[in-house]
Short mmCIF file of C-alpha atoms in Angstrom, two decimals:
data_model
loop_
_atom_site.label_atom_id
_atom_site.label_comp_id
_atom_site.label_asym_id
_atom_site.label_seq_id
_atom_site.Cartn_x
_atom_site.Cartn_y
_atom_site.Cartn_z
CA UNK A 492 113.98 -10.77 0.68
CA UNK A 493 115.55 -8.10 3.46
CA UNK A 494 118.03 -9.67 5.57
CA UNK A 495 117.86 -9.72 9.17
CA UNK A 496 120.28 -7.44 11.24
CA UNK A 497 123.49 -8.64 11.88
CA UNK A 498 123.99 -9.56 15.61
CA UNK A 499 125.17 -7.37 17.54
CA UNK A 500 127.87 -9.93 19.40
CA UNK A 501 130.47 -12.60 17.46
CA UNK A 502 128.51 -15.62 19.11
CA UNK A 503 129.18 -18.73 17.28
CA UNK A 504 126.64 -21.74 17.50
CA UNK A 505 128.39 -25.34 16.44
CA UNK A 506 125.52 -27.94 14.80
CA UNK A 507 127.38 -31.58 14.51
CA UNK A 508 126.35 -34.72 14.41
CA UNK A 509 124.52 -34.36 11.46
CA UNK A 510 123.79 -35.57 7.79
CA UNK A 511 124.09 -32.41 6.07
CA UNK A 512 122.51 -31.89 2.43
CA UNK A 513 123.86 -28.41 1.89
CA UNK A 514 121.44 -27.82 -1.12
CA UNK A 515 123.68 -27.66 -4.05
CA UNK A 516 122.88 -31.19 -5.16
CA UNK A 517 126.08 -32.77 -4.02
CA UNK A 518 126.57 -35.55 -2.03
CA UNK A 519 124.90 -35.84 1.51
CA UNK A 520 127.45 -36.00 4.05
CA UNK A 521 127.72 -37.83 7.62
CA UNK A 522 128.68 -37.18 9.99
CA UNK A 523 129.09 -33.81 9.52
CA UNK A 524 129.44 -30.00 11.54
CA UNK A 525 128.08 -26.80 10.79
CA UNK A 526 129.73 -23.91 12.25
CA UNK A 527 127.09 -20.16 13.19
CA UNK A 528 128.85 -16.42 13.72
CA UNK A 529 126.54 -13.81 13.72
CA UNK A 530 123.59 -15.30 11.66
CA UNK A 531 125.41 -16.60 8.61
CA UNK A 532 126.66 -20.07 7.72
CA UNK A 533 130.89 -19.69 8.70
CA UNK A 534 131.75 -23.38 7.41
CA UNK A 535 129.76 -26.13 6.55
CA UNK A 536 131.33 -29.84 5.80
CA UNK A 537 132.78 -33.27 7.20
CA UNK A 538 133.77 -33.17 10.98
CA UNK A 539 137.29 -33.93 10.77
CA UNK A 540 138.28 -37.52 12.63
CA UNK A 541 138.16 -37.40 16.69
CA UNK A 542 136.33 -33.83 16.10
CA UNK A 543 135.91 -32.38 19.54
CA UNK A 544 133.41 -29.30 19.37
CA UNK A 545 134.29 -27.91 22.61
CA UNK A 546 137.83 -28.36 22.37
CA UNK A 547 137.59 -27.08 18.97
CA UNK A 548 135.21 -24.02 19.72
CA UNK A 549 135.52 -22.96 23.81
CA UNK A 550 132.45 -21.42 24.41
CA UNK A 551 130.38 -21.71 21.20
CA UNK A 552 126.46 -23.24 21.90
CA UNK A 553 127.45 -26.30 20.42
CA UNK A 554 123.97 -28.47 19.42
CA UNK A 555 124.09 -32.02 18.58
CA UNK A 556 122.00 -32.83 16.49
CA UNK A 557 121.72 -37.12 16.94
CA UNK A 558 122.80 -38.17 13.40
CA UNK A 559 119.16 -36.59 12.31
CA UNK A 560 119.24 -34.28 9.09
CA UNK A 561 120.30 -30.57 8.39
CA UNK A 562 119.09 -29.38 5.27
CA UNK A 563 119.09 -25.05 3.76
CA UNK A 564 115.52 -23.17 4.70
CA UNK A 565 112.70 -24.24 1.80
CA UNK A 566 111.08 -21.39 -0.26
CA UNK A 567 107.75 -21.61 -1.24
CA UNK A 568 107.78 -19.48 -4.62
CA UNK A 569 104.38 -19.25 -4.79
CA UNK A 570 102.02 -18.75 -1.85
CA UNK A 571 98.85 -16.83 -0.72
CA UNK A 572 99.39 -15.32 2.94
CA UNK A 573 95.82 -13.05 2.30
CA UNK A 574 94.09 -16.23 1.76
CA UNK A 575 92.55 -19.28 4.59
CA UNK A 576 93.77 -22.40 2.67
CA UNK A 577 91.57 -25.29 3.62
CA UNK A 578 88.59 -24.88 5.28
CA UNK A 579 87.64 -20.88 4.52
CA UNK A 580 86.36 -19.44 1.27
CA UNK A 581 88.39 -16.69 0.10
CA UNK A 582 85.21 -14.80 -0.15
CA UNK A 583 85.51 -14.69 3.87
CA UNK A 584 87.96 -12.35 3.95
CA UNK A 585 85.44 -10.04 2.58
CA UNK A 586 82.68 -10.98 5.61
CA UNK A 587 85.23 -10.35 7.92
CA UNK A 588 87.04 -6.88 9.61
CA UNK A 589 90.42 -6.27 7.97
CA UNK A 590 91.53 -5.93 11.65
CA UNK A 591 90.03 -9.83 11.99
CA UNK A 592 92.38 -10.97 8.77
CA UNK A 593 95.77 -9.44 10.13
CA UNK A 594 95.68 -12.20 13.55
CA UNK A 595 94.79 -14.68 10.82
CA UNK A 596 98.06 -13.52 9.00
CA UNK A 597 99.65 -13.54 11.96
CA UNK A 598 98.76 -16.89 12.22
CA UNK A 599 99.68 -18.17 8.79
CA UNK A 600 103.04 -16.25 8.77
CA UNK A 601 104.23 -18.96 11.67
CA UNK A 602 102.89 -21.85 10.52
CA UNK A 603 104.36 -21.75 7.76
CA UNK A 604 107.61 -20.37 9.02
CA UNK A 605 107.38 -23.89 11.38
CA UNK A 606 106.44 -26.10 8.23
CA UNK A 607 110.43 -25.60 7.67
CA UNK A 608 109.70 -22.44 5.09
CA UNK A 609 111.53 -19.83 6.05
CA UNK A 610 111.84 -17.74 1.94
CA UNK A 611 108.57 -17.15 0.36
CA UNK A 612 107.07 -15.35 -3.07
CA UNK A 613 103.65 -13.13 -2.14
CA UNK A 614 101.91 -13.90 -4.81
CA UNK A 615 99.07 -11.71 -4.43
CA UNK A 616 97.12 -10.76 -0.79
CA UNK A 617 99.86 -9.05 1.46
CA UNK A 618 101.75 -5.87 1.18
CA UNK A 619 104.92 -4.34 1.47
CA UNK A 620 104.63 -3.87 5.05
CA UNK A 621 103.93 -7.09 5.80
CA UNK A 622 107.30 -8.11 4.18
CA UNK A 623 108.97 -5.21 6.41
CA UNK A 624 107.18 -6.22 9.85
CA UNK A 625 109.12 -9.71 9.66
CA UNK A 626 112.15 -7.86 8.47
CA UNK A 627 111.89 -5.59 11.43
CA UNK A 628 110.61 -8.38 13.92
CA UNK A 629 107.95 -7.28 14.95
CA UNK A 630 106.02 -10.83 13.50
CA UNK A 631 107.02 -14.03 12.23
CA UNK A 632 107.45 -15.31 9.33
CA UNK A 633 109.67 -16.67 6.53
CA UNK A 634 111.40 -13.71 4.56
CA UNK A 635 109.22 -12.70 1.75
CA UNK A 636 108.91 -10.93 -1.68
CA UNK A 637 105.57 -9.39 -3.06
CA UNK A 638 104.05 -9.46 -5.93
CA UNK A 639 100.75 -7.11 -3.96
CA UNK A 640 98.42 -8.32 -6.69
CA UNK A 641 97.54 -9.50 -10.37
CA UNK A 642 96.27 -8.34 -13.43
CA UNK A 643 94.55 -9.30 -15.36
CA UNK A 644 91.93 -8.40 -18.16
CA UNK A 645 88.18 -7.41 -17.41
CA UNK A 646 86.57 -11.45 -17.13
CA UNK A 647 90.62 -13.29 -16.88
CA UNK A 648 91.62 -14.99 -14.21
CA UNK A 649 91.94 -11.42 -11.28
CA UNK A 650 88.05 -10.33 -12.02
CA UNK A 651 85.91 -11.60 -9.48
CA UNK A 652 82.61 -9.68 -9.86
CA UNK A 653 79.54 -12.09 -9.38
CA UNK A 654 77.14 -11.66 -11.85
CA UNK A 655 74.64 -10.79 -7.53
CA UNK A 656 76.93 -7.25 -8.38
CA UNK A 657 78.68 -8.84 -6.06
CA UNK A 658 82.61 -7.96 -7.08
CA UNK A 659 85.38 -8.85 -4.29
CA UNK A 660 87.85 -7.99 -6.79
CA UNK A 661 89.55 -5.67 -4.57
CA UNK A 662 89.47 -7.49 -1.55
CA UNK A 663 90.81 -10.50 -2.95
CA UNK A 664 93.51 -8.17 -4.60
CA UNK A 665 92.81 -8.86 -8.39
CA UNK A 666 93.84 -5.86 -10.64
CA UNK A 667 92.00 -5.21 -14.03
CA UNK A 668 93.80 -3.21 -16.46
CA UNK A 669 91.82 -3.68 -20.31
CA UNK A 670 94.72 -1.74 -21.99
CA UNK A 671 98.69 -1.44 -22.71
CA UNK A 672 99.11 2.00 -21.11
CA UNK A 673 96.77 1.07 -18.00
CA UNK A 674 98.80 -2.65 -17.52
CA UNK A 675 102.18 0.58 -17.49
CA UNK A 676 100.15 2.73 -15.08
CA UNK A 677 99.79 -0.42 -12.81
CA UNK A 678 103.32 -1.81 -12.37
CA UNK A 679 104.58 1.45 -12.01
CA UNK A 680 101.83 1.73 -8.63
CA UNK A 681 102.58 -1.01 -7.80
CA UNK A 682 106.17 -0.47 -7.68
CA UNK A 683 105.69 2.63 -5.93
CA UNK A 684 104.02 0.88 -3.27
CA UNK A 685 106.99 -1.98 -2.85
CA UNK A 686 106.54 -4.85 -4.94
CA UNK A 687 109.19 -7.10 -5.51
CA UNK A 688 108.02 -9.23 -7.96
CA UNK A 689 105.15 -7.93 -10.87
CA UNK A 690 102.40 -11.18 -11.48
CA UNK A 691 99.85 -11.16 -14.66
CA UNK A 692 97.09 -13.50 -15.55
CA UNK A 693 98.12 -14.45 -19.23
CA UNK A 694 95.77 -17.39 -19.18
CA UNK A 695 92.32 -17.83 -16.97
CA UNK A 696 92.02 -20.40 -13.93
CA UNK A 697 90.38 -22.84 -12.35
CA UNK A 698 88.72 -21.06 -8.90
CA UNK A 699 88.40 -18.37 -10.92
CA UNK A 700 83.85 -16.92 -11.70
CA UNK A 701 84.07 -15.96 -15.28
CA UNK A 702 87.13 -17.60 -17.52
CA UNK A 703 88.60 -20.89 -18.56
CA UNK A 704 91.94 -22.29 -18.24
CA UNK A 705 92.35 -22.66 -21.94
CA UNK A 706 91.13 -18.65 -22.32
CA UNK A 707 93.94 -16.06 -23.06
CA UNK A 708 94.08 -13.50 -20.84
CA UNK A 709 96.40 -10.75 -21.39
CA UNK A 710 97.71 -10.33 -24.54
CA UNK A 711 100.87 -11.04 -25.31
CA UNK A 712 102.07 -7.08 -26.53
CA UNK A 713 100.22 -5.93 -22.58
CA UNK A 714 102.59 -8.55 -20.97
CA UNK A 715 105.80 -7.33 -22.53
CA UNK A 716 105.00 -3.96 -21.54
CA UNK A 717 104.54 -5.04 -18.21
CA UNK A 718 107.91 -6.63 -18.66
CA UNK A 719 109.17 -3.50 -19.17
CA UNK A 720 108.21 -1.25 -17.19
CA UNK A 721 109.25 -3.88 -13.87
CA UNK A 722 112.85 -4.26 -15.50
CA UNK A 723 113.13 -0.36 -16.65
CA UNK A 724 111.77 -0.08 -13.16
CA UNK A 725 114.21 -2.27 -10.79
CA UNK A 726 114.68 -5.18 -12.64
CA UNK A 727 111.78 -6.86 -10.69
CA UNK A 728 111.35 -9.62 -12.41
CA UNK A 729 107.42 -10.87 -13.60
CA UNK A 730 105.43 -13.89 -12.70
CA UNK A 731 102.45 -15.33 -14.88
CA UNK A 732 99.51 -17.08 -13.65
CA UNK A 733 99.73 -18.90 -17.18
CA UNK A 734 97.44 -22.39 -16.49
CA UNK A 735 96.52 -23.25 -20.46
CA UNK A 736 98.92 -22.88 -23.88
CA UNK A 737 97.54 -19.57 -25.14
CA UNK A 738 98.15 -18.26 -22.09
CA UNK A 739 101.35 -19.61 -21.71
CA UNK A 740 102.82 -19.19 -25.10
CA UNK A 741 101.41 -15.29 -24.95
CA UNK A 742 103.45 -14.99 -21.10
CA UNK A 743 107.45 -17.66 -22.73
CA UNK A 744 107.26 -14.60 -26.02
CA UNK A 745 106.50 -11.88 -23.78
CA UNK A 746 110.24 -12.80 -21.80
CA UNK A 747 108.10 -13.56 -18.49
CA UNK A 748 110.80 -14.62 -15.84
CA UNK A 749 108.78 -18.20 -14.22
CA UNK A 750 104.98 -19.78 -15.74
CA UNK A 751 102.91 -20.21 -12.62
CA UNK A 752 101.09 -23.93 -13.15
CA UNK A 753 102.21 -24.75 -16.40
CA UNK A 754 99.72 -27.20 -16.65
CA UNK A 755 99.32 -27.06 -21.03
CA UNK A 756 102.95 -27.24 -21.57
CA UNK A 757 104.16 -29.10 -25.03
CA UNK A 758 107.30 -29.15 -25.97
CA UNK A 759 107.77 -26.88 -28.05
CA UNK A 760 106.85 -24.40 -25.09
CA UNK A 761 109.14 -26.24 -22.69
CA UNK A 762 112.62 -26.07 -25.39
CA UNK A 763 111.62 -22.26 -25.74
CA UNK A 764 111.86 -22.13 -21.66
CA UNK A 765 114.86 -23.66 -21.26
CA UNK A 766 116.74 -21.69 -23.99
CA UNK A 767 115.42 -18.32 -22.12
CA UNK A 768 115.77 -19.70 -19.02
CA UNK A 769 112.15 -18.99 -17.99
CA UNK A 770 111.35 -20.81 -14.52
CA UNK A 771 108.25 -23.66 -13.95
CA UNK A 772 106.50 -23.02 -10.52
CA UNK A 773 104.35 -26.42 -10.96
CA UNK A 774 102.38 -25.90 -7.55
CA UNK A 775 101.16 -29.62 -7.84
CA UNK A 776 100.39 -29.48 -3.82
CA UNK A 777 97.19 -27.74 -5.35
CA UNK A 778 95.68 -30.29 -7.67
CA UNK A 779 95.96 -33.19 -5.15
CA UNK A 780 92.57 -31.64 -3.58
CA UNK A 781 89.27 -30.58 -6.16
CA UNK A 782 87.57 -27.37 -6.04
CA UNK A 783 84.78 -27.18 -4.56
CA UNK A 784 83.71 -24.21 -3.66
CA UNK A 785 81.50 -23.77 -6.65
CA UNK A 786 80.52 -26.45 -9.38
CA UNK A 787 82.36 -24.10 -12.62
CA UNK A 788 85.29 -25.31 -10.23
CA UNK A 789 84.67 -28.63 -9.40
CA UNK A 790 83.99 -29.25 -13.53
CA UNK A 791 87.81 -27.19 -14.55
CA UNK A 792 89.82 -28.75 -11.15
CA UNK A 793 89.07 -32.42 -11.89
CA UNK A 794 90.48 -31.72 -15.35
CA UNK A 795 93.23 -29.21 -15.71
CA UNK A 796 94.56 -31.46 -12.08
CA UNK A 797 94.64 -34.45 -13.79
CA UNK A 798 96.74 -32.68 -17.37
CA UNK A 799 98.80 -30.87 -14.00
CA UNK A 800 100.35 -34.16 -12.86
CA UNK A 801 100.61 -35.87 -16.27
CA UNK A 802 102.87 -32.85 -17.42
CA UNK A 803 105.02 -31.74 -14.89
CA UNK A 804 107.55 -34.99 -15.60
CA UNK A 805 108.41 -33.61 -19.24
CA UNK A 806 109.02 -30.40 -18.23
CA UNK A 807 111.47 -32.07 -16.00
CA UNK A 808 113.00 -34.42 -18.39
CA UNK A 809 113.55 -31.23 -20.75
CA UNK A 810 115.43 -29.50 -18.23
CA UNK A 811 112.69 -26.95 -17.47
CA UNK A 812 114.33 -24.70 -14.70
CA UNK A 813 111.63 -26.00 -11.66
CA UNK A 814 110.97 -23.83 -8.41
CA UNK A 815 108.69 -24.54 -5.48
CA UNK A 816 106.03 -23.51 -5.15
CA UNK A 817 102.42 -24.64 -3.73
CA UNK A 818 99.70 -21.86 -3.77
CA UNK A 819 98.91 -22.39 0.05
CA UNK A 820 96.03 -20.33 0.91
CA UNK A 821 93.79 -20.68 -2.44
CA UNK A 822 93.06 -24.10 -1.70
CA UNK A 823 96.64 -25.78 0.25
CA UNK A 824 96.78 -25.47 3.62
CA UNK A 825 99.00 -23.14 4.92
CA UNK A 826 101.98 -24.59 6.59
CA UNK A 827 101.62 -27.99 4.40
CA UNK A 828 103.98 -26.25 1.78
CA UNK A 829 106.32 -29.39 1.88
CA UNK A 830 104.51 -31.63 0.73
CA UNK A 831 105.02 -30.62 -2.05
CA UNK A 832 108.46 -31.95 -2.57
CA UNK A 833 106.87 -35.74 -2.34
CA UNK A 834 104.86 -34.72 -5.13
CA UNK A 835 107.49 -33.81 -7.63
CA UNK A 836 108.98 -37.01 -7.02
CA UNK A 837 106.16 -38.74 -7.77
CA UNK A 838 104.78 -37.10 -10.27
CA UNK A 839 107.82 -35.69 -11.47
CA UNK A 840 110.11 -38.31 -11.33
CA UNK A 841 112.57 -36.52 -9.42
CA UNK A 842 114.79 -37.85 -7.06
CA UNK A 843 114.43 -36.87 -3.91
CA UNK A 844 118.02 -35.19 -3.68
CA UNK A 845 116.85 -33.33 -6.90
CA UNK A 846 113.59 -31.77 -5.34
CA UNK A 847 115.11 -30.45 -2.47
CA UNK A 848 117.09 -28.61 -4.61
CA UNK A 849 114.53 -27.22 -6.01
CA UNK A 850 112.81 -25.98 -3.10
CA UNK A 851 116.25 -24.45 -2.30
CA UNK A 852 118.91 -23.69 -4.77
CA UNK A 853 116.58 -23.49 -7.52
CA UNK A 854 113.77 -21.41 -5.52
CA UNK A 855 116.60 -18.47 -4.65
CA UNK A 856 117.92 -18.42 -7.65
CA UNK A 857 114.53 -17.83 -9.43
CA UNK A 858 114.16 -15.15 -6.05
CA UNK A 859 117.39 -13.91 -7.05
CA UNK A 860 118.72 -14.25 -3.45
CA UNK A 861 121.03 -17.18 -3.80
CA UNK A 862 124.55 -15.10 -3.43
CA UNK A 863 122.30 -15.27 0.47
CA UNK A 864 120.45 -18.13 0.36
CA UNK A 865 119.48 -21.33 -0.71
CA UNK A 866 122.67 -23.29 -0.03
CA UNK A 867 124.56 -24.27 2.94
CA UNK A 868 127.73 -22.81 2.27
CA UNK A 869 130.22 -20.09 4.19
CA UNK A 870 129.00 -17.06 3.61
CA UNK A 871 125.03 -17.16 3.65
CA UNK A 872 122.54 -16.24 5.91
CA UNK A 873 121.67 -18.87 8.67
CA UNK A 874 118.66 -20.60 7.06
CA UNK A 875 118.15 -23.96 8.05
CA UNK A 876 116.18 -27.02 9.35
CA UNK A 877 116.92 -29.98 10.79
CA UNK A 878 114.05 -32.82 10.23
CA UNK A 879 113.55 -36.26 11.39
CA UNK A 880 115.38 -39.10 9.98
CA UNK A 881 116.24 -39.10 6.00
CA UNK A 882 114.60 -37.69 3.63
CA UNK A 883 116.09 -38.80 0.53
CA UNK A 884 115.49 -42.25 1.60
CA UNK A 885 111.79 -40.79 2.44
CA UNK A 886 111.18 -37.15 1.13
CA UNK A 887 107.79 -36.90 2.06
CA UNK A 888 108.78 -36.68 5.91
CA UNK A 889 110.02 -33.23 5.11
CA UNK A 890 105.94 -32.82 4.19
CA UNK A 891 105.25 -33.25 8.13
CA UNK A 892 106.07 -30.57 10.60
CA UNK A 893 106.17 -32.83 12.93
CA UNK A 894 109.53 -34.39 11.56
CA UNK A 895 110.44 -30.07 11.14
CA UNK A 896 112.34 -30.48 14.46
CA UNK A 897 114.25 -27.09 14.72
CA UNK A 898 113.87 -23.75 12.07
CA UNK A 899 116.71 -21.79 12.50
CA UNK A 900 116.00 -18.17 10.32
CA UNK A 901 119.87 -16.05 10.45
CA UNK A 902 121.18 -18.11 12.74
CA UNK A 903 117.94 -17.12 15.26
CA UNK A 904 115.71 -20.25 16.61
CA UNK A 905 112.07 -20.08 14.93
CA UNK A 906 111.17 -23.07 16.40
CA UNK A 907 112.06 -26.13 18.04
CA UNK A 908 110.13 -29.05 18.70
CA UNK A 909 112.63 -31.69 19.76
CA UNK A 910 115.06 -28.52 22.24
CA UNK A 911 117.83 -28.94 20.56
CA UNK A 912 118.88 -25.80 21.61
CA UNK A 913 118.80 -26.22 25.51
#
């Protein structure tokens, strides 16, 4: 994920009078002081007895946080910023000029960032130009990693062709690869286009029109070829849309980096994921709303969403590394991303602290950026949020953007709802 350019001056900001949850899983610190210089964390920890920020840091910007809680900026490791989310059918993208869609995208990026998501992985639908525009400054949004599109076989999860003859597959971000060689070639094209991560569909899906979640998608040999190409072309990870058991098994056996959804996981596959350090991105937020776009989708969601909610607790208990992702854009509304944390507590049996770590440190590890992001520790980029109250008592506080009082990315304010940095 692209880092912002360093500040041209050595200005210092001192955040104090807060509870600090640093993302490492350590106990919260209160009262805490966090010092930011040139966009990075200079120090983060307990305030010394008798601490006087003005005397200790003369000339610095002093930001009193009124006892509210500071956390690292959160990740959403499975978003679709090119899709409309609640209130708009995905096919809407086929009905609008591309210029109109760009303006919709700007708003989606804004509300996602303002909800406290400072980093995101877009797993189908936007290209590397969006990532660059955010990194270079023309538009505001989370730091992005992009997959650009999703590889699928004919009659697979990324095949959106309809019996009417209409085929919106290219507009929705699908790539059809029916041979191992075609899969290899498409990976090379995506890397050339700037993809950070390669996404494959090893099972059918719920919203897709031509398949079922328990159908096997791309076969193991094709996925293994994708993994090999991605590894040899810059060490890129491979994320697998995998809902049914056959698809999960094919993806794990082929060596993917993450399983997206993973609803039909069993104990054998969980053990293999733990042994191989394969991440799970459960996307529970998409399971709390039925699919209504088609009768087939409604039928599939009624079965598989319940299974997802029943399955995730065993994955947490087995020690599968859990990262936070929501499928925002496909179903969930953009800007509601952090509601996922309360669902990890409700269905996954996590503590609020574990859910916060999943959305910060573990998600940074999934994205390969843990040296710079994911925790509030010395030397890391100052991506942080301030939330009203104590999310360790009520993690659902984080799911309401109105409770996210301040969002800072690389030391710069993205939104300040409470006027804390006057």
